[in-house]
Amino acid sequence: MTASRSNPALHLDPARWPTIVVNDARRRPRTIVVTGAASGIGRRTVVQIAAGGDHAVVIARSRERADDVVAEATSAAREGGMVTVVPADLADLAQVRGAAQQIVELGAVDALINNAATFDIARTQPRLTVDGIEETFAVNHVA
């Protein structure tokens, strides 16, 4: 079905679209936690959060890779934008609990982006975490 001027309900008139202000200087910076932030979509998300003037909390297994993300995001950050690293292996529930405690100490969290995931199509036998949970389920759902 196509929109036409003869049917105003189907016509998309940009003049009638609502105005959405994303980066309003009067708003407080948001704190957004991103898991799996050391590479790929998570890394790009952290850079965009900092560039938008918000606080990105990076959950990453590798401190070295997290430091690379911090360097990239910090260079893209505008006023108010910042990055905090909380190292944690999401396959280990003790580390998940420790990360959660560190995040609580940072203050209120406005959003959580669950980006971390693991999947190995070549795996023929389940791999268990230190907690005895199948690794894919532990990282993708339990953590």
JSON list of C-alpha atoms in Angstrom, two decimals:
[
{"chain": "A", "resi": 1, "resn": "MET", "atom": "CA", "xyz": [0.00, 0.00, 0.00]},
{"chain": "A", "resi": 2, "resn": "THR", "atom": "CA", "xyz": [1.43, 3.41, -0.88]},
{"chain": "A", "resi": 3, "resn": "ALA", "atom": "CA", "xyz": [0.77, 6.73, 0.75]},
{"chain": "A", "resi": 4, "resn": "SER", "atom": "CA", "xyz": [-1.03, 9.31, -1.29]},
{"chain": "A", "resi": 5, "resn": "ARG", "atom": "CA", "xyz": [-2.22, 12.87, -0.86]},
{"chain": "A", "resi": 6, "resn": "SER", "atom": "CA", "xyz": [-5.79, 11.70, -1.42]},
{"chain": "A", "resi": 7, "resn": "ASN", "atom": "CA", "xyz": [-5.62, 9.69, 1.80]},
{"chain": "A", "resi": 8, "resn": "PRO", "atom": "CA", "xyz": [-4.23, 11.96, 4.56]},
{"chain": "A", "resi": 9, "resn": "ALA", "atom": "CA", "xyz": [-4.04, 9.05, 7.00]},
{"chain": "A", "resi": 10, "resn": "LEU", "atom": "CA", "xyz": [-1.44, 7.40, 4.79]},
{"chain": "A", "resi": 11, "resn": "HIS", "atom": "CA", "xyz": [0.47, 10.54, 3.85]},
{"chain": "A", "resi": 12, "resn": "LEU", "atom": "CA", "xyz": [3.71, 11.11, 5.74]},
{"chain": "A", "resi": 13, "resn": "ASP", "atom": "CA", "xyz": [4.09, 14.86, 5.99]},
{"chain": "A", "resi": 14, "resn": "PRO", "atom": "CA", "xyz": [7.44, 15.75, 7.63]},
{"chain": "A", "resi": 15, "resn": "ALA", "atom": "CA", "xyz": [5.96, 19.02, 8.86]},
{"chain": "A", "resi": 16, "resn": "ARG", "atom": "CA", "xyz": [3.61, 16.98, 11.05]},
{"chain": "A", "resi": 17, "resn": "TRP", "atom": "CA", "xyz": [6.35, 14.78, 12.54]},
{"chain": "A", "resi": 18, "resn": "PRO", "atom": "CA", "xyz": [7.13, 15.35, 16.23]},
{"chain": "A", "resi": 19, "resn": "THR", "atom": "CA", "xyz": [10.42, 16.97, 17.13]},
{"chain": "A", "resi": 20, "resn": "ILE", "atom": "CA", "xyz": [12.64, 14.70, 19.16]},
{"chain": "A", "resi": 21, "resn": "VAL", "atom": "CA", "xyz": [15.56, 16.31, 20.95]},
{"chain": "A", "resi": 22, "resn": "VAL", "atom": "CA", "xyz": [18.27, 13.76, 21.71]},
{"chain": "A", "resi": 23, "resn": "ASN", "atom": "CA", "xyz": [21.15, 15.97, 22.85]},
{"chain": "A", "resi": 24, "resn": "ASP", "atom": "CA", "xyz": [19.52, 18.70, 24.89]},
{"chain": "A", "resi": 25, "resn": "ALA", "atom": "CA", "xyz": [22.21, 20.63, 26.78]},
{"chain": "A", "resi": 26, "resn": "ARG", "atom": "CA", "xyz": [19.82, 21.06, 29.73]},
{"chain": "A", "resi": 27, "resn": "ARG", "atom": "CA", "xyz": [19.46, 17.35, 30.42]},
{"chain": "A", "resi": 28, "resn": "ARG", "atom": "CA", "xyz": [21.79, 15.48, 32.75]},
{"chain": "A", "resi": 29, "resn": "PRO", "atom": "CA", "xyz": [24.18, 12.95, 31.21]},
{"chain": "A", "resi": 30, "resn": "ARG", "atom": "CA", "xyz": [22.74, 9.44, 31.20]},
{"chain": "A", "resi": 31, "resn": "THR", "atom": "CA", "xyz": [24.60, 6.41, 32.53]},
{"chain": "A", "resi": 32, "resn": "ILE", "atom": "CA", "xyz": [24.37, 3.51, 30.09]},
{"chain": "A", "resi": 33, "resn": "VAL", "atom": "CA", "xyz": [25.89, 0.10, 30.83]},
{"chain": "A", "resi": 34, "resn": "VAL", "atom": "CA", "xyz": [27.05, -1.90, 27.79]},
{"chain": "A", "resi": 35, "resn": "THR", "atom": "CA", "xyz": [28.07, -5.55, 28.00]},
{"chain": "A", "resi": 36, "resn": "GLY", "atom": "CA", "xyz": [30.28, -7.04, 25.30]},
{"chain": "A", "resi": 37, "resn": "ALA", "atom": "CA", "xyz": [31.70, -3.60, 24.65]},
{"chain": "A", "resi": 38, "resn": "ALA", "atom": "CA", "xyz": [35.25, -4.57, 23.70]},
{"chain": "A", "resi": 39, "resn": "SER", "atom": "CA", "xyz": [34.50, -5.10, 20.01]},
{"chain": "A", "resi": 40, "resn": "GLY", "atom": "CA", "xyz": [31.92, -4.91, 17.24]},
{"chain": "A", "resi": 41, "resn": "ILE", "atom": "CA", "xyz": [28.53, -3.38, 17.88]},
{"chain": "A", "resi": 42, "resn": "GLY", "atom": "CA", "xyz": [29.22, -2.94, 21.59]},
{"chain": "A", "resi": 43, "resn": "ARG", "atom": "CA", "xyz": [32.39, -0.97, 20.91]},
{"chain": "A", "resi": 44, "resn": "ARG", "atom": "CA", "xyz": [30.64, 1.31, 18.41]},
{"chain": "A", "resi": 45, "resn": "THR", "atom": "CA", "xyz": [27.77, 1.78, 20.86]},
{"chain": "A", "resi": 46, "resn": "VAL", "atom": "CA", "xyz": [30.15, 2.96, 23.60]},
{"chain": "A", "resi": 47, "resn": "VAL", "atom": "CA", "xyz": [31.80, 5.44, 21.23]},
{"chain": "A", "resi": 48, "resn": "GLN", "atom": "CA", "xyz": [28.40, 6.87, 20.26]},
{"chain": "A", "resi": 49, "resn": "ILE", "atom": "CA", "xyz": [27.26, 7.09, 23.90]},
{"chain": "A", "resi": 50, "resn": "ALA", "atom": "CA", "xyz": [30.36, 9.10, 24.84]},
{"chain": "A", "resi": 51, "resn": "ALA", "atom": "CA", "xyz": [30.07, 11.21, 21.68]},
{"chain": "A", "resi": 52, "resn": "GLY", "atom": "CA", "xyz": [26.52, 12.03, 22.75]},
{"chain": "A", "resi": 53, "resn": "GLY", "atom": "CA", "xyz": [27.77, 13.43, 26.05]},
{"chain": "A", "resi": 54, "resn": "ASP", "atom": "CA", "xyz": [26.69, 10.50, 28.19]},
{"chain": "A", "resi": 55, "resn": "HIS", "atom": "CA", "xyz": [28.47, 8.12, 30.58]},
{"chain": "A", "resi": 56, "resn": "ALA", "atom": "CA", "xyz": [29.20, 4.68, 29.11]},
{"chain": "A", "resi": 57, "resn": "VAL", "atom": "CA", "xyz": [29.99, 1.86, 31.51]},
{"chain": "A", "resi": 58, "resn": "VAL", "atom": "CA", "xyz": [31.97, -0.79, 29.63]},
{"chain": "A", "resi": 59, "resn": "ILE", "atom": "CA", "xyz": [31.67, -4.40, 30.79]},
{"chain": "A", "resi": 60, "resn": "ALA", "atom": "CA", "xyz": [34.48, -6.35, 29.14]},
{"chain": "A", "resi": 61, "resn": "ARG", "atom": "CA", "xyz": [36.37, -9.55, 29.84]},
{"chain": "A", "resi": 62, "resn": "SER", "atom": "CA", "xyz": [39.70, -8.18, 28.58]},
{"chain": "A", "resi": 63, "resn": "ARG", "atom": "CA", "xyz": [41.10, -5.09, 30.31]},
{"chain": "A", "resi": 64, "resn": "GLU", "atom": "CA", "xyz": [43.48, -4.44, 27.39]},
{"chain": "A", "resi": 65, "resn": "ARG", "atom": "CA", "xyz": [40.67, -4.44, 24.81]},
{"chain": "A", "resi": 66, "resn": "ALA", "atom": "CA", "xyz": [38.54, -2.30, 27.12]},
{"chain": "A", "resi": 67, "resn": "ASP", "atom": "CA", "xyz": [41.38, 0.24, 27.34]},
{"chain": "A", "resi": 68, "resn": "ASP", "atom": "CA", "xyz": [41.36, 0.47, 23.52]},
{"chain": "A", "resi": 69, "resn": "VAL", "atom": "CA", "xyz": [37.62, 1.20, 23.61]},
{"chain": "A", "resi": 70, "resn": "VAL", "atom": "CA", "xyz": [38.15, 3.86, 26.28]},
{"chain": "A", "resi": 71, "resn": "ALA", "atom": "CA", "xyz": [40.80, 5.58, 24.16]},
{"chain": "A", "resi": 72, "resn": "GLU", "atom": "CA", "xyz": [38.54, 5.63, 21.09]},
{"chain": "A", "resi": 73, "resn": "ALA", "atom": "CA", "xyz": [35.45, 6.73, 23.00]},
{"chain": "A", "resi": 74, "resn": "THR", "atom": "CA", "xyz": [37.29, 9.40, 24.96]},
{"chain": "A", "resi": 75, "resn": "SER", "atom": "CA", "xyz": [38.62, 10.97, 21.77]},
{"chain": "A", "resi": 76, "resn": "ALA", "atom": "CA", "xyz": [35.05, 11.06, 20.38]},
{"chain": "A", "resi": 77, "resn": "ALA", "atom": "CA", "xyz": [33.44, 12.28, 23.62]},
{"chain": "A", "resi": 78, "resn": "ARG", "atom": "CA", "xyz": [31.88, 15.69, 23.80]},
{"chain": "A", "resi": 79, "resn": "GLU", "atom": "CA", "xyz": [31.37, 17.64, 27.02]},
{"chain": "A", "resi": 80, "resn": "GLY", "atom": "CA", "xyz": [29.98, 15.37, 29.72]},
{"chain": "A", "resi": 81, "resn": "GLY", "atom": "CA", "xyz": [30.82, 12.19, 27.83]},
{"chain": "A", "resi": 82, "resn": "MET", "atom": "CA", "xyz": [32.87, 9.71, 29.78]},
{"chain": "A", "resi": 83, "resn": "VAL", "atom": "CA", "xyz": [33.71, 6.03, 29.95]},
{"chain": "A", "resi": 84, "resn": "THR", "atom": "CA", "xyz": [34.17, 3.73, 32.94]},
{"chain": "A", "resi": 85, "resn": "VAL", "atom": "CA", "xyz": [35.47, 0.17, 32.64]},
{"chain": "A", "resi": 86, "resn": "VAL", "atom": "CA", "xyz": [34.13, -2.62, 34.83]},
{"chain": "A", "resi": 87, "resn": "PRO", "atom": "CA", "xyz": [36.09, -5.77, 33.96]},
{"chain": "A", "resi": 88, "resn": "ALA", "atom": "CA", "xyz": [34.11, -8.99, 34.24]},
{"chain": "A", "resi": 89, "resn": "ASP", "atom": "CA", "xyz": [33.86, -12.39, 32.59]},
{"chain": "A", "resi": 90, "resn": "LEU", "atom": "CA", "xyz": [30.10, -12.89, 32.24]},
{"chain": "A", "resi": 91, "resn": "ALA", "atom": "CA", "xyz": [30.59, -16.67, 32.26]},
{"chain": "A", "resi": 92, "resn": "ASP", "atom": "CA", "xyz": [31.55, -16.41, 35.96]},
{"chain": "A", "resi": 93, "resn": "LEU", "atom": "CA", "xyz": [28.65, -15.44, 38.23]},
{"chain": "A", "resi": 94, "resn": "ALA", "atom": "CA", "xyz": [31.00, -14.27, 41.01]},
{"chain": "A", "resi": 95, "resn": "GLN", "atom": "CA", "xyz": [32.46, -11.74, 38.55]},
{"chain": "A", "resi": 96, "resn": "VAL", "atom": "CA", "xyz": [28.94, -10.77, 37.43]},
{"chain": "A", "resi": 97, "resn": "ARG", "atom": "CA", "xyz": [28.00, -10.05, 41.05]},
{"chain": "A", "resi": 98, "resn": "GLY", "atom": "CA", "xyz": [31.22, -8.07, 41.56]},
{"chain": "A", "resi": 99, "resn": "ALA", "atom": "CA", "xyz": [30.55, -6.03, 38.42]},
{"chain": "A", "resi": 100, "resn": "ALA", "atom": "CA", "xyz": [27.00, -5.36, 39.55]},
{"chain": "A", "resi": 101, "resn": "GLN", "atom": "CA", "xyz": [28.29, -4.07, 42.89]},
{"chain": "A", "resi": 102, "resn": "GLN", "atom": "CA", "xyz": [30.77, -1.75, 41.17]},
{"chain": "A", "resi": 103, "resn": "ILE", "atom": "CA", "xyz": [27.99, -0.43, 38.92]},
{"chain": "A", "resi": 104, "resn": "VAL", "atom": "CA", "xyz": [25.70, 0.20, 41.91]},
{"chain": "A", "resi": 105, "resn": "GLU", "atom": "CA", "xyz": [28.48, 2.27, 43.47]},
{"chain": "A", "resi": 106, "resn": "LEU", "atom": "CA", "xyz": [28.57, 4.48, 40.35]},
{"chain": "A", "resi": 107, "resn": "GLY", "atom": "CA", "xyz": [24.99, 5.63, 40.97]},
{"chain": "A", "resi": 108, "resn": "ALA", "atom": "CA", "xyz": [21.77, 5.41, 39.00]},
{"chain": "A", "resi": 109, "resn": "VAL", "atom": "CA", "xyz": [21.77, 3.50, 35.70]},
{"chain": "A", "resi": 110, "resn": "ASP", "atom": "CA", "xyz": [19.53, 4.85, 32.96]},
{"chain": "A", "resi": 111, "resn": "ALA", "atom": "CA", "xyz": [19.89, 1.98, 30.49]},
{"chain": "A", "resi": 112, "resn": "LEU", "atom": "CA", "xyz": [21.45, -1.47, 30.12]},
{"chain": "A", "resi": 113, "resn": "ILE", "atom": "CA", "xyz": [22.47, -2.75, 26.70]},
{"chain": "A", "resi": 114, "resn": "ASN", "atom": "CA", "xyz": [22.96, -6.51, 26.88]},
{"chain": "A", "resi": 115, "resn": "ASN", "atom": "CA", "xyz": [25.28, -6.95, 23.94]},
{"chain": "A", "resi": 116, "resn": "ALA", "atom": "CA", "xyz": [27.57, -9.72, 25.23]},
{"chain": "A", "resi": 117, "resn": "ALA", "atom": "CA", "xyz": [26.99, -13.11, 23.69]},
{"chain": "A", "resi": 118, "resn": "THR", "atom": "CA", "xyz": [28.79, -16.31, 22.94]},
{"chain": "A", "resi": 119, "resn": "PHE", "atom": "CA", "xyz": [28.05, -18.97, 20.37]},
{"chain": "A", "resi": 120, "resn": "ASP", "atom": "CA", "xyz": [30.28, -21.58, 18.81]},
{"chain": "A", "resi": 121, "resn": "ILE", "atom": "CA", "xyz": [28.58, -23.54, 16.04]},
{"chain": "A", "resi": 122, "resn": "ALA", "atom": "CA", "xyz": [31.55, -25.90, 15.85]},
{"chain": "A", "resi": 123, "resn": "ARG", "atom": "CA", "xyz": [31.19, -26.96, 19.48]},
{"chain": "A", "resi": 124, "resn": "THR", "atom": "CA", "xyz": [29.95, -30.56, 19.70]},
{"chain": "A", "resi": 125, "resn": "GLN", "atom": "CA", "xyz": [29.97, -30.86, 23.49]},
{"chain": "A", "resi": 126, "resn": "PRO", "atom": "CA", "xyz": [28.58, -28.38, 25.98]},
{"chain": "A", "resi": 127, "resn": "ARG", "atom": "CA", "xyz": [31.16, -26.30, 27.82]},
{"chain": "A", "resi": 128, "resn": "LEU", "atom": "CA", "xyz": [30.35, -25.62, 31.46]},
{"chain": "A", "resi": 129, "resn": "THR", "atom": "CA", "xyz": [31.26, -22.46, 33.35]},
{"chain": "A", "resi": 130, "resn": "VAL", "atom": "CA", "xyz": [32.90, -22.45, 36.78]},
{"chain": "A", "resi": 131, "resn": "ASP", "atom": "CA", "xyz": [29.33, -22.36, 38.14]},
{"chain": "A", "resi": 132, "resn": "GLY", "atom": "CA", "xyz": [28.34, -25.53, 36.26]},
{"chain": "A", "resi": 133, "resn": "ILE", "atom": "CA", "xyz": [26.07, -23.73, 33.77]},
{"chain": "A", "resi": 134, "resn": "GLU", "atom": "CA", "xyz": [26.33, -24.31, 30.02]},
{"chain": "A", "resi": 135, "resn": "GLU", "atom": "CA", "xyz": [28.48, -21.41, 28.77]},
{"chain": "A", "resi": 136, "resn": "THR", "atom": "CA", "xyz": [26.23, -20.08, 26.01]},
{"chain": "A", "resi": 137, "resn": "PHE", "atom": "CA", "xyz": [23.22, -20.02, 28.34]},
{"chain": "A", "resi": 138, "resn": "ALA", "atom": "CA", "xyz": [25.28, -18.51, 31.17]},
{"chain": "A", "resi": 139, "resn": "VAL", "atom": "CA", "xyz": [26.65, -15.60, 29.12]},
{"chain": "A", "resi": 140, "resn": "ASN", "atom": "CA", "xyz": [23.65, -14.94, 26.86]},
{"chain": "A", "resi": 141, "resn": "HIS", "atom": "CA", "xyz": [20.89, -15.23, 29.47]},
{"chain": "A", "resi": 142, "resn": "VAL", "atom": "CA", "xyz": [21.96, -15.73, 33.10]},
{"chain": "A", "resi": 143, "resn": "ALA", "atom": "CA", "xyz": [24.61, -13.01, 33.30]}
]
